[in-house]
PDB file of C-alpha atoms in Angstrom:
ATOM      1  CA  MET V   1      12.043  15.746  20.055  1.00  0.00           C
ATOM      2  CA  ILE V   2      12.006  18.682  21.488  1.00  0.00           C
ATOM      3  CA  THR V   3       8.679  18.829  23.252  1.00  0.00           C
ATOM      4  CA  ARG V   4       9.773  15.477  25.134  1.00  0.00           C
ATOM      5  CA  ARG V   5       6.339  14.113  24.373  1.00  0.00           C
ATOM      6  CA  PRO V   6       5.462  11.055  22.274  1.00  0.00           C
ATOM      7  CA  LEU V   7       3.348  11.301  19.271  1.00  0.00           C
ATOM      8  CA  LEU V   8       0.222   9.485  18.998  1.00  0.00           C
ATOM      9  CA  VAL V   9      -0.877   9.097  15.707  1.00  0.00           C
ATOM     10  CA  ARG V  10      -4.390   7.797  15.084  1.00  0.00           C
ATOM     11  CA  GLY V  11      -6.167   6.156  12.214  1.00  0.00           C
ATOM     12  CA  GLU V  12      -7.606   2.818  10.409  1.00  0.00           C
ATOM     13  CA  ALA V  13      -5.149  -0.165  10.118  1.00  0.00           C
ATOM     14  CA  GLY V  14      -3.330  -0.268   6.388  1.00  0.00           C
ATOM     15  CA  ILE V  15      -2.924   4.156   6.252  1.00  0.00           C
ATOM     16  CA  GLY V  16       0.163   4.188   7.105  1.00  0.00           C
ATOM     17  CA  LYS V  17       0.857   5.097  11.188  1.00  0.00           C
ATOM     18  CA  SER V  18       3.758   2.715  11.701  1.00  0.00           C
ATOM     19  CA  GLN V  19       5.925   3.779   7.995  1.00  0.00           C
ATOM     20  CA  LEU V  20       5.388   7.199   9.017  1.00  0.00           C
ATOM     21  CA  ALA V  21       8.086   6.276  12.293  1.00  0.00           C
ATOM     22  CA  ARG V  22       9.732   3.977   9.819  1.00  0.00           C
ATOM     23  CA  ALA V  23       9.911   7.101   7.401  1.00  0.00           C
ATOM     24  CA  ALA V  24      11.362   9.988  10.079  1.00  0.00           C
ATOM     25  CA  ALA V  25      14.036   7.232  11.132  1.00  0.00           C
ATOM     26  CA  HIS V  26      15.100   7.300   7.913  1.00  0.00           C
ATOM     27  CA  VAL V  27      15.284  10.754   7.038  1.00  0.00           C
ATOM     28  CA  LEU V  28      16.699  11.543  10.579  1.00  0.00           C
ATOM     29  CA  LYS V  29      19.573   8.454   9.985  1.00  0.00           C
ATOM     30  CA  VAL V  30      18.755   7.131  13.374  1.00  0.00           C
ATOM     31  CA  PRO V  31      18.397   3.511  14.063  1.00  0.00           C
ATOM     32  CA  PHE V  32      14.265   2.586  14.270  1.00  0.00           C
ATOM     33  CA  LEU V  33      13.924   0.852  17.100  1.00  0.00           C
ATOM     34  CA  TYR V  34      10.054  -1.174  17.352  1.00  0.00           C
ATOM     35  CA  HIS V  35       7.848  -3.367  19.872  1.00  0.00           C
ATOM     36  CA  VAL V  36       4.696  -4.418  18.959  1.00  0.00           C
ATOM     37  CA  ILE V  37       1.801  -4.153  21.485  1.00  0.00           C
ATOM     38  CA  GLN V  38       0.010  -7.385  22.599  1.00  0.00           C
ATOM     39  CA  ALA V  39      -3.204  -8.297  24.788  1.00  0.00           C
ATOM     40  CA  ARG V  40      -0.914  -9.643  27.391  1.00  0.00           C
ATOM     41  CA  CYS V  41       2.008  -6.866  26.903  1.00  0.00           C
ATOM     42  CA  GLU V  42       3.430  -5.864  30.817  1.00  0.00           C
ATOM     43  CA  PRO V  43       4.707  -2.287  30.552  1.00  0.00           C
ATOM     44  CA  THR V  44       8.188  -3.683  31.548  1.00  0.00           C
ATOM     45  CA  ASP V  45       8.565  -5.514  28.306  1.00  0.00           C
ATOM     46  CA  LEU V  46       9.470  -2.088  26.995  1.00  0.00           C
ATOM     47  CA  LEU V  47      11.776  -1.488  29.421  1.00  0.00           C
ATOM     48  CA  TYR V  48      13.726  -5.153  29.688  1.00  0.00           C
ATOM     49  CA  THR V  49      12.336  -8.222  30.509  1.00  0.00           C
ATOM     50  CA  TYR V  50      13.629 -11.019  32.790  1.00  0.00           C
ATOM     51  CA  ASP V  51      13.412 -14.543  32.300  1.00  0.00           C
ATOM     52  CA  ALA V  52      12.671 -16.036  35.401  1.00  0.00           C
ATOM     53  CA  VAL V  53      11.777 -19.648  33.856  1.00  0.00           C
ATOM     54  CA  SER V  54      15.352 -19.798  31.926  1.00  0.00           C
ATOM     55  CA  ARG V  55      17.042 -19.030  35.314  1.00  0.00           C
ATOM     56  CA  LEU V  56      14.899 -21.779  36.878  1.00  0.00           C
ATOM     57  CA  ALA V  57      16.003 -24.224  34.345  1.00  0.00           C
ATOM     58  CA  GLN V  58      19.531 -23.445  34.785  1.00  0.00           C
ATOM     59  CA  ALA V  59      19.154 -24.028  38.761  1.00  0.00           C
ATOM     60  CA  GLN V  60      17.677 -26.991  38.204  1.00  0.00           C
ATOM     61  CA  VAL V  61      20.781 -27.847  35.901  1.00  0.00           C
ATOM     62  CA  LEU V  62      23.156 -26.813  38.469  1.00  0.00           C
ATOM     63  CA  SER V  63      21.508 -28.947  41.339  1.00  0.00           C
ATOM     64  CA  ALA V  64      22.452 -31.896  39.998  1.00  0.00           C
ATOM     65  CA  PRO V  65      26.036 -33.447  41.334  1.00  0.00           C
ATOM     66  CA  GLY V  66      28.853 -32.100  40.058  1.00  0.00           C
ATOM     67  CA  GLN V  67      27.273 -29.156  39.004  1.00  0.00           C
ATOM     68  CA  ALA V  68      27.672 -26.448  41.493  1.00  0.00           C
ATOM     69  CA  GLU V  69      31.053 -25.384  41.032  1.00  0.00           C
ATOM     70  CA  ASP V  70      30.214 -21.371  40.626  1.00  0.00           C
ATOM     71  CA  TRP V  71      26.634 -21.349  40.718  1.00  0.00           C
ATOM     72  CA  ALA V  72      25.910 -18.151  42.584  1.00  0.00           C
ATOM     73  CA  SER V  73      27.463 -16.503  39.328  1.00  0.00           C
ATOM     74  CA  LYS V  74      25.824 -18.854  36.912  1.00  0.00           C
ATOM     75  CA  LEU V  75      22.480 -17.923  38.341  1.00  0.00           C
ATOM     76  CA  ALA V  76      22.701 -13.947  38.472  1.00  0.00           C
ATOM     77  CA  GLU V  77      19.993 -12.276  37.786  1.00  0.00           C
ATOM     78  CA  THR V  78      21.728  -9.631  35.213  1.00  0.00           C
ATOM     79  CA  LYS V  79      21.899 -13.056  33.215  1.00  0.00           C
ATOM     80  CA  PHE V  80      18.279 -13.098  32.876  1.00  0.00           C
ATOM     81  CA  ILE V  81      17.290  -9.874  31.911  1.00  0.00           C
ATOM     82  CA  ARG V  82      17.551  -8.919  28.660  1.00  0.00           C
ATOM     83  CA  PRO V  83      17.093  -4.888  27.263  1.00  0.00           C
ATOM     84  CA  GLY V  84      13.654  -3.882  25.870  1.00  0.00           C
ATOM     85  CA  VAL V  85      13.391  -0.276  22.638  1.00  0.00           C
ATOM     86  CA  LEU V  86      13.340   1.868  25.632  1.00  0.00           C
ATOM     87  CA  TRP V  87      16.869   0.842  27.017  1.00  0.00           C
ATOM     88  CA  TRP V  88      18.442   0.959  23.630  1.00  0.00           C
ATOM     89  CA  ALA V  89      16.660   4.123  23.077  1.00  0.00           C
ATOM     90  CA  PHE V  90      17.751   5.780  26.310  1.00  0.00           C
ATOM     91  CA  ASP V  91      20.932   4.015  27.358  1.00  0.00           C
ATOM     92  CA  TRP V  92      22.516   2.236  24.096  1.00  0.00           C
ATOM     93  CA  PRO V  93      25.804   1.714  25.532  1.00  0.00           C
ATOM     94  CA  GLY V  94      24.214   0.403  28.457  1.00  0.00           C
ATOM     95  CA  ALA V  95      21.949  -1.962  26.621  1.00  0.00           C
ATOM     96  CA  ARG V  96      24.449  -2.907  24.662  1.00  0.00           C
ATOM     97  CA  ARG V  97      26.484  -4.257  27.861  1.00  0.00           C
ATOM     98  CA  GLN V  98      23.367  -5.585  29.500  1.00  0.00           C
ATOM     99  CA  ALA V  99      22.724  -7.657  25.972  1.00  0.00           C
ATOM    100  CA  LYS V 100      26.297  -9.097  25.831  1.00  0.00           C
ATOM    101  CA  CYS V 101      25.785 -10.487  30.232  1.00  0.00           C
ATOM    102  CA  ALA V 102      22.739 -12.032  29.016  1.00  0.00           C
ATOM    103  CA  CYS V 103      23.760 -13.721  25.859  1.00  0.00           C
ATOM    104  CA  ARG V 104      24.071 -17.713  25.505  1.00  0.00           C
ATOM    105  CA  ASP V 105      26.850 -17.106  22.993  1.00  0.00           C
ATOM    106  CA  PRO V 106      29.931 -17.978  24.387  1.00  0.00           C
ATOM    107  CA  LYS V 107      31.880 -16.754  21.213  1.00  0.00           C
ATOM    108  CA  CYS V 108      30.031 -12.817  22.272  1.00  0.00           C
ATOM    109  CA  SER V 109      32.928 -12.479  25.106  1.00  0.00           C
ATOM    110  CA  ALA V 110      35.457 -12.990  22.830  1.00  0.00           C
ATOM    111  CA  GLN V 111      34.268  -9.521  20.680  1.00  0.00           C
ATOM    112  CA  PRO V 112      33.727  -6.730  24.091  1.00  0.00           C
ATOM    113  CA  ASP V 113      32.844  -3.692  21.607  1.00  0.00           C
ATOM    114  CA  LEU V 114      30.274  -5.723  19.393  1.00  0.00           C
ATOM    115  CA  CYS V 115      27.710  -7.929  20.246  1.00  0.00           C
ATOM    116  CA  CYS V 116      26.873 -11.183  18.291  1.00  0.00           C
ATOM    117  CA  LEU V 117      23.270 -11.410  16.813  1.00  0.00           C
ATOM    118  CA  ALA V 118      21.989 -13.803  19.675  1.00  0.00           C
ATOM    119  CA  CYS V 119      22.636 -10.402  21.986  1.00  0.00           C
ATOM    120  CA  GLY V 120      19.682  -8.455  19.902  1.00  0.00           C
ATOM    121  CA  GLU V 121      21.418  -5.370  19.196  1.00  0.00           C
ATOM    122  CA  PRO V 122      19.057  -2.681  16.883  1.00  0.00           C
ATOM    123  CA  GLU V 123      20.259  -2.104  13.269  1.00  0.00           C
ATOM    124  CA  ARG V 124      21.672   1.073  13.204  1.00  0.00           C
ATOM    125  CA  PRO V 125      23.238   3.870  10.212  1.00  0.00           C
ATOM    126  CA  PRO V 126      27.219   3.094   9.359  1.00  0.00           C
ATOM    127  CA  GLN V 127      27.735   6.892  11.014  1.00  0.00           C
ATOM    128  CA  TRP V 128      25.409   6.772  13.785  1.00  0.00           C
ATOM    129  CA  THR V 129      26.518   7.553  17.302  1.00  0.00           C
ATOM    130  CA  PRO V 130      25.157   6.554  20.731  1.00  0.00           C
ATOM    131  CA  ALA V 131      25.500  10.976  21.526  1.00  0.00           C
ATOM    132  CA  GLN V 132      22.316  11.068  19.040  1.00  0.00           C
ATOM    133  CA  SER V 133      19.144  10.384  18.944  1.00  0.00           C
ATOM    134  CA  CYS V 134      16.450   7.513  17.550  1.00  0.00           C
ATOM    135  CA  VAL V 135      12.936   6.687  16.427  1.00  0.00           C
ATOM    136  CA  VAL V 136      10.981   4.250  18.777  1.00  0.00           C
ATOM    137  CA  LEU V 137       7.359   3.281  17.463  1.00  0.00           C
ATOM    138  CA  ILE V 138       5.625   1.804  19.756  1.00  0.00           C
ATOM    139  CA  ASP V 139       2.868  -0.082  17.510  1.00  0.00           C
ATOM    140  CA  GLU V 140      -1.181  -0.962  18.323  1.00  0.00           C
ATOM    141  CA  ILE V 141      -1.095   0.697  22.167  1.00  0.00           C
ATOM    142  CA  ASP V 142      -4.606   0.096  22.169  1.00  0.00           C
ATOM    143  CA  LYS V 143      -4.532  -3.800  22.290  1.00  0.00           C
ATOM    144  CA  ALA V 144      -3.215  -3.207  25.803  1.00  0.00           C
ATOM    145  CA  GLU V 145      -4.676  -2.720  29.322  1.00  0.00           C
ATOM    146  CA  SER V 146      -4.977   1.033  30.515  1.00  0.00           C
ATOM    147  CA  ASP V 147      -1.557   0.530  32.879  1.00  0.00           C
ATOM    148  CA  LEU V 148       0.594  -0.038  30.183  1.00  0.00           C
ATOM    149  CA  PRO V 149       0.031   3.546  28.216  1.00  0.00           C
ATOM    150  CA  ASN V 150       0.208   5.166  31.627  1.00  0.00           C
ATOM    151  CA  GLY V 151       3.487   3.277  32.634  1.00  0.00           C
ATOM    152  CA  LEU V 152       5.484   4.033  29.159  1.00  0.00           C
ATOM    153  CA  LEU V 153       4.346   7.982  30.519  1.00  0.00           C
ATOM    154  CA  GLU V 154       6.340   7.170  33.414  1.00  0.00           C
ATOM    155  CA  SER V 155       8.851   6.241  31.785  1.00  0.00           C
ATOM    156  CA  LEU V 156       9.592   8.898  28.972  1.00  0.00           C
ATOM    157  CA  GLY V 157       8.380  11.684  31.174  1.00  0.00           C
ATOM    158  CA  ASN V 158      11.635  10.740  33.457  1.00  0.00           C
ATOM    159  CA  THR V 159      13.314  10.046  30.879  1.00  0.00           C
ATOM    160  CA  GLY V 160      14.838   6.488  32.717  1.00  0.00           C
ATOM    161  CA  PHE V 161      13.791   3.634  34.778  1.00  0.00           C
ATOM    162  CA  GLN V 162      14.623   0.985  37.301  1.00  0.00           C
ATOM    163  CA  VAL V 163      15.688  -2.343  37.018  1.00  0.00           C
ATOM    164  CA  PRO V 164      14.567  -3.725  40.320  1.00  0.00           C
ATOM    165  CA  GLN V 165      16.409  -7.086  39.812  1.00  0.00           C
ATOM    166  CA  ILE V 166      19.632  -5.786  39.620  1.00  0.00           C
ATOM    167  CA  GLY V 167      19.151  -2.579  41.292  1.00  0.00           C
ATOM    168  CA  ARG V 168      19.963  -0.226  38.360  1.00  0.00           C
ATOM    169  CA  VAL V 169      19.029   2.974  36.881  1.00  0.00           C
ATOM    170  CA  VAL V 170      18.677   3.724  33.027  1.00  0.00           C
ATOM    171  CA  ALA V 171      18.593   7.311  32.071  1.00  0.00           C
ATOM    172  CA  LEU V 172      19.329   9.339  29.388  1.00  0.00           C
ATOM    173  CA  PRO V 173      22.392  10.681  30.164  1.00  0.00           C
ATOM    174  CA  GLN V 174      22.785  14.573  30.537  1.00  0.00           C
ATOM    175  CA  ASN V 175      22.406  16.657  27.232  1.00  0.00           C
ATOM    176  CA  ALA V 176      21.395  13.799  25.031  1.00  0.00           C
ATOM    177  CA  PRO V 177      18.937  13.523  22.689  1.00  0.00           C
ATOM    178  CA  PRO V 178      15.641  11.734  23.625  1.00  0.00           C
ATOM    179  CA  PRO V 179      14.548   9.804  21.469  1.00  0.00           C
ATOM    180  CA  LEU V 180      11.550  10.470  19.244  1.00  0.00           C
ATOM    181  CA  VAL V 181       8.948   8.070  19.836  1.00  0.00           C
ATOM    182  CA  VAL V 182       5.183   7.406  18.013  1.00  0.00           C
ATOM    183  CA  VAL V 183       3.177   5.574  19.486  1.00  0.00           C
ATOM    184  CA  THR V 184       0.197   4.460  17.411  1.00  0.00           C
ATOM    185  CA  THR V 185      -3.843   3.131  17.898  1.00  0.00           C
ATOM    186  CA  ASN V 186      -6.260   1.708  15.831  1.00  0.00           C
ATOM    187  CA  GLU V 187      -8.793   2.642  17.542  1.00  0.00           C
ATOM    188  CA  GLU V 188      -9.966  -0.397  19.120  1.00  0.00           C
ATOM    189  CA  ARG V 189      -9.573   0.635  22.837  1.00  0.00           C
ATOM    190  CA  GLU V 190     -10.479   3.935  24.362  1.00  0.00           C
ATOM    191  CA  LEU V 191      -6.916   5.236  25.669  1.00  0.00           C
ATOM    192  CA  PRO V 192      -6.625   6.874  29.035  1.00  0.00           C
ATOM    193  CA  ALA V 193      -7.332  10.551  29.426  1.00  0.00           C
ATOM    194  CA  ALA V 194      -4.115  11.227  31.127  1.00  0.00           C
ATOM    195  CA  PHE V 195      -2.179   9.339  28.340  1.00  0.00           C
ATOM    196  CA  LEU V 196      -4.077  11.435  25.581  1.00  0.00           C
ATOM    197  CA  ARG V 197      -3.030  15.152  27.430  1.00  0.00           C
ATOM    198  CA  ARG V 198       0.220  14.306  27.850  1.00  0.00           C
ATOM    199  CA  CYS V 199       0.626  13.113  23.687  1.00  0.00           C
ATOM    200  CA  LEU V 200       1.246  14.773  20.834  1.00  0.00           C
ATOM    201  CA  VAL V 201      -1.828  13.454  18.103  1.00  0.00           C
ATOM    202  CA  LEU V 202      -1.731  13.122  14.527  1.00  0.00           C
ATOM    203  CA  GLN V 203      -5.346  12.415  12.983  1.00  0.00           C
ATOM    204  CA  MET V 204      -4.264  10.102   9.817  1.00  0.00           C
ATOM    205  CA  SER V 205      -7.523   9.157   7.800  1.00  0.00           C
ATOM    206  CA  LEU V 206      -8.531   8.662   3.691  1.00  0.00           C
ATOM    207  CA  GLY V 207      -9.752  12.367   2.788  1.00  0.00           C
ATOM    208  CA  ARG V 208     -12.722  14.213   3.627  1.00  0.00           C
ATOM    209  CA  ASN V 209     -14.163  13.216  -0.083  1.00  0.00           C
ATOM    210  CA  GLU V 210     -14.007  11.234  -2.484  1.00  0.00           C
ATOM    211  CA  THR V 211     -12.101  12.830  -4.383  1.00  0.00           C
ATOM    212  CA  GLU V 212      -8.984  12.907  -1.197  1.00  0.00           C
ATOM    213  CA  GLN V 213      -9.427   9.364  -0.555  1.00  0.00           C
ATOM    214  CA  ARG V 214      -8.816   7.930  -4.239  1.00  0.00           C
ATOM    215  CA  ASN V 215      -5.677  10.156  -4.917  1.00  0.00           C
ATOM    216  CA  PHE V 216      -4.614   9.162  -1.267  1.00  0.00           C
ATOM    217  CA  LEU V 217      -5.677   5.520  -2.172  1.00  0.00           C
ATOM    218  CA  VAL V 218      -3.687   5.953  -5.252  1.00  0.00           C
ATOM    219  CA  ASP V 219       0.005   7.114  -3.648  1.00  0.00           C
ATOM    220  CA  ARG V 220      -0.074   4.253  -1.157  1.00  0.00           C
ATOM    221  CA  ALA V 221      -0.577   2.182  -3.814  1.00  0.00           C
ATOM    222  CA  ARG V 222       2.393   3.039  -6.325  1.00  0.00           C
ATOM    223  CA  ASP V 223       4.167   2.936  -2.649  1.00  0.00           C
ATOM    224  CA  HIS V 224       4.155  -1.032  -3.453  1.00  0.00           C
ATOM    225  CA  PHE V 225       2.909  -1.891  -6.854  1.00  0.00           C
ATOM    226  CA  ASP V 226       4.277   0.291  -9.949  1.00  0.00           C
ATOM    227  CA  GLN V 227       2.119   0.223 -13.201  1.00  0.00           C
ATOM    228  CA  GLU V 228       4.027  -3.037 -14.646  1.00  0.00           C
ATOM    229  CA  LEU V 229       2.734  -4.813 -11.847  1.00  0.00           C
ATOM    230  CA  ILE V 230      -1.145  -2.495 -11.657  1.00  0.00           C
ATOM    231  CA  SER V 231      -1.557  -0.552 -14.336  1.00  0.00           C
ATOM    232  CA  LYS V 232      -4.370   2.421 -14.356  1.00  0.00           C
ATOM    233  CA  PRO V 233      -7.427   1.328 -14.889  1.00  0.00           C
ATOM    234  CA  ILE V 234      -7.113  -2.333 -12.630  1.00  0.00           C
ATOM    235  CA  LEU V 235      -5.658   0.217  -9.882  1.00  0.00           C
ATOM    236  CA  GLU V 236      -9.049   2.719 -10.256  1.00  0.00           C
ATOM    237  CA  LYS V 237     -11.189  -0.163 -10.832  1.00  0.00           C
ATOM    238  CA  ALA V 238     -10.398  -1.620  -7.084  1.00  0.00           C
ATOM    239  CA  ILE V 239     -10.610   1.853  -5.493  1.00  0.00           C
ATOM    240  CA  GLY V 240     -13.856   2.576  -6.785  1.00  0.00           C
ATOM    241  CA  LEU V 241     -14.941  -0.999  -5.240  1.00  0.00           C
ATOM    242  CA  LEU V 242     -13.611  -0.263  -2.373  1.00  0.00           C
ATOM    243  CA  LEU V 243     -15.051   2.590  -1.934  1.00  0.00           C
ATOM    244  CA  LYS V 244     -18.451   1.515  -2.815  1.00  0.00           C
ATOM    245  CA  ASP V 245     -17.765  -0.995  -0.290  1.00  0.00           C
ATOM    246  CA  ARG V 246     -16.859   1.274   2.078  1.00  0.00           C
ATOM    247  CA  GLN V 247     -19.995   3.231   1.383  1.00  0.00           C
ATOM    248  CA  ASP V 248     -22.284   0.342   1.896  1.00  0.00           C
ATOM    249  CA  ALA V 249     -20.488  -1.059   5.416  1.00  0.00           C
ATOM    250  CA  PRO V 250     -22.416   1.262   7.941  1.00  0.00           C
ATOM    251  CA  ARG V 251     -25.820  -0.818   7.025  1.00  0.00           C
ATOM    252  CA  LEU V 252     -24.030  -4.016   7.547  1.00  0.00           C
ATOM    253  CA  GLY V 253     -21.769  -3.511  10.421  1.00  0.00           C
ATOM    254  CA  PRO V 254     -19.364  -1.264  12.043  1.00  0.00           C
ATOM    255  CA  ALA V 255     -16.222  -3.043  10.221  1.00  0.00           C
ATOM    256  CA  LYS V 256     -15.374  -1.317   6.853  1.00  0.00           C
ATOM    257  CA  PRO V 257     -12.790  -1.839   4.338  1.00  0.00           C
ATOM    258  CA  GLY V 258      -9.258   0.294   4.090  1.00  0.00           C
ATOM    259  CA  ALA V 259      -6.257   1.278   2.865  1.00  0.00           C
ATOM    260  CA  ALA V 260      -5.226  -2.710   3.872  1.00  0.00           C
ATOM    261  CA  GLU V 261      -7.621  -4.287   2.427  1.00  0.00           C
ATOM    262  CA  LEU V 262      -6.410  -2.531  -1.017  1.00  0.00           C
ATOM    263  CA  LEU V 263      -3.026  -3.616   0.012  1.00  0.00           C
ATOM    264  CA  ASP V 264      -4.106  -7.301   0.349  1.00  0.00           C
ATOM    265  CA  LEU V 265      -6.105  -7.225  -2.493  1.00  0.00           C
ATOM    266  CA  LEU V 266      -3.226  -5.839  -5.252  1.00  0.00           C
ATOM    267  CA  LYS V 267      -1.079  -8.286  -3.891  1.00  0.00           C
ATOM    268  CA  VAL V 268      -3.209 -11.191  -5.458  1.00  0.00           C
ATOM    269  CA  LEU V 269      -3.807  -9.095  -8.538  1.00  0.00           C
ATOM    270  CA  ALA V 270       0.453  -8.299  -9.076  1.00  0.00           C
ATOM    271  CA  ASP V 271       1.194 -12.278  -8.415  1.00  0.00           C
ATOM    272  CA  ARG V 272      -1.046 -12.935 -12.011  1.00  0.00           C
ATOM    273  CA  ARG V 273       0.739  -9.821 -14.177  1.00  0.00           C
ATOM    274  CA  GLY V 274       1.854 -12.766 -16.309  1.00  0.00           C
ATOM    275  CA  GLU V 275      -1.271 -13.982 -16.829  1.00  0.00           C
ATOM    276  CA  GLY V 276      -2.725 -10.771 -18.514  1.00  0.00           C
ATOM    277  CA  GLU V 277      -5.000  -7.492 -17.378  1.00  0.00           C
ATOM    278  CA  LYS V 278      -8.036  -9.869 -18.266  1.00  0.00           C
ATOM    279  CA  ALA V 279      -6.886 -12.494 -15.472  1.00  0.00           C
ATOM    280  CA  GLN V 280      -6.438  -9.324 -13.418  1.00  0.00           C
ATOM    281  CA  ARG V 281      -9.594  -7.850 -13.766  1.00  0.00           C
ATOM    282  CA  ASP V 282     -11.000 -12.021 -13.380  1.00  0.00           C
ATOM    283  CA  ALA V 283      -9.249 -12.460 -10.589  1.00  0.00           C
ATOM    284  CA  LEU V 284     -10.374  -9.006  -8.505  1.00  0.00           C
ATOM    285  CA  ALA V 285     -14.115  -9.998  -9.010  1.00  0.00           C
ATOM    286  CA  VAL V 286     -13.560 -13.406  -7.164  1.00  0.00           C
ATOM    287  CA  VAL V 287     -11.664 -11.832  -4.236  1.00  0.00           C
ATOM    288  CA  ARG V 288     -13.286  -8.694  -3.472  1.00  0.00           C
ATOM    289  CA  PRO V 289     -15.822  -9.855  -1.312  1.00  0.00           C
ATOM    290  CA  PHE V 290     -13.104 -11.563   1.061  1.00  0.00           C
ATOM    291  CA  THR V 291     -10.708  -8.918   1.287  1.00  0.00           C
ATOM    292  CA  PHE V 292     -12.864  -6.113   1.160  1.00  0.00           C
ATOM    293  CA  ARG V 293     -17.015  -6.902   2.408  1.00  0.00           C
ATOM    294  CA  LYS V 294     -15.836  -7.495   6.109  1.00  0.00           C
ATOM    295  CA  ASN V 295     -19.645  -7.757   7.970  1.00  0.00           C
ATOM    296  CA  VAL V 296     -22.093 -10.685   7.623  1.00  0.00           C
ATOM    297  CA  GLU V 297     -24.574  -9.403   4.430  1.00  0.00           C
ATOM    298  CA  GLU V 298     -28.308  -9.537   5.252  1.00  0.00           C
ATOM    299  CA  MET V 299     -30.102 -12.564   4.163  1.00  0.00           C
ATOM    300  CA  PRO V 300     -32.804 -12.868   1.724  1.00  0.00           C
ATOM    301  CA  ALA V 301     -36.158 -13.370   2.920  1.00  0.00           C
TER     302      ALA V 301
END
């Protein structure tokens, strides 16, 4: 937040990158905003969305006989623009006004100081005010094309952006604290060099040796499953099999299991907790090949 640069968190899936941002928001007692990147995400999706399809549909409805009254205000572009996570992060009151303007719920106008559920206002702590900061998670940025991280840097560097459809500039108020922006990558695609230079980088890993890896995986598992759900012997057995399959993975292919696969397996075992430890051990043997082994195994000659 002080450097006004995004924090890029690198590491394999399931290691806790996204939870780091959520935990930061919890500790700081500020809103947690997030956007999960998809392959077809555009840079503007982080700023706002413009629903041109709905506007066209509304225009077709208003073109019917007897529906032309006040058509200009009903087709105003501002009614079809919804704020994205960075709009809320930079200017919460302005984003709320825009969300209400684009809201389709007729009851929403009756509460000028509050957004209805349809407005999509993010959750916020009870004592928080827009004069404080927030945490923004931009998850799995490596799924997007290079223009998205480059566009993100421009908006973050300017602490604002333009909305050309309505001729409006969204900006962080003077002397207001900037948001803490956390960006995660699973390393599926190389990120632009210019983007990396302007990020603070945190590398998360399971550990440098087997002891560190075991300790990390135990802590990660216990965040989700206590000993009543997964006993210590069962957890140690599952972690031992995971580490073995991680060691064998390079021989078969590039993909290797990690913390995410361990949690998936433990969910299955926890579901059978009422059947006893033997049932969990049997389930571990059955489910392990489907969760831990990611590559095509060599067929015998």
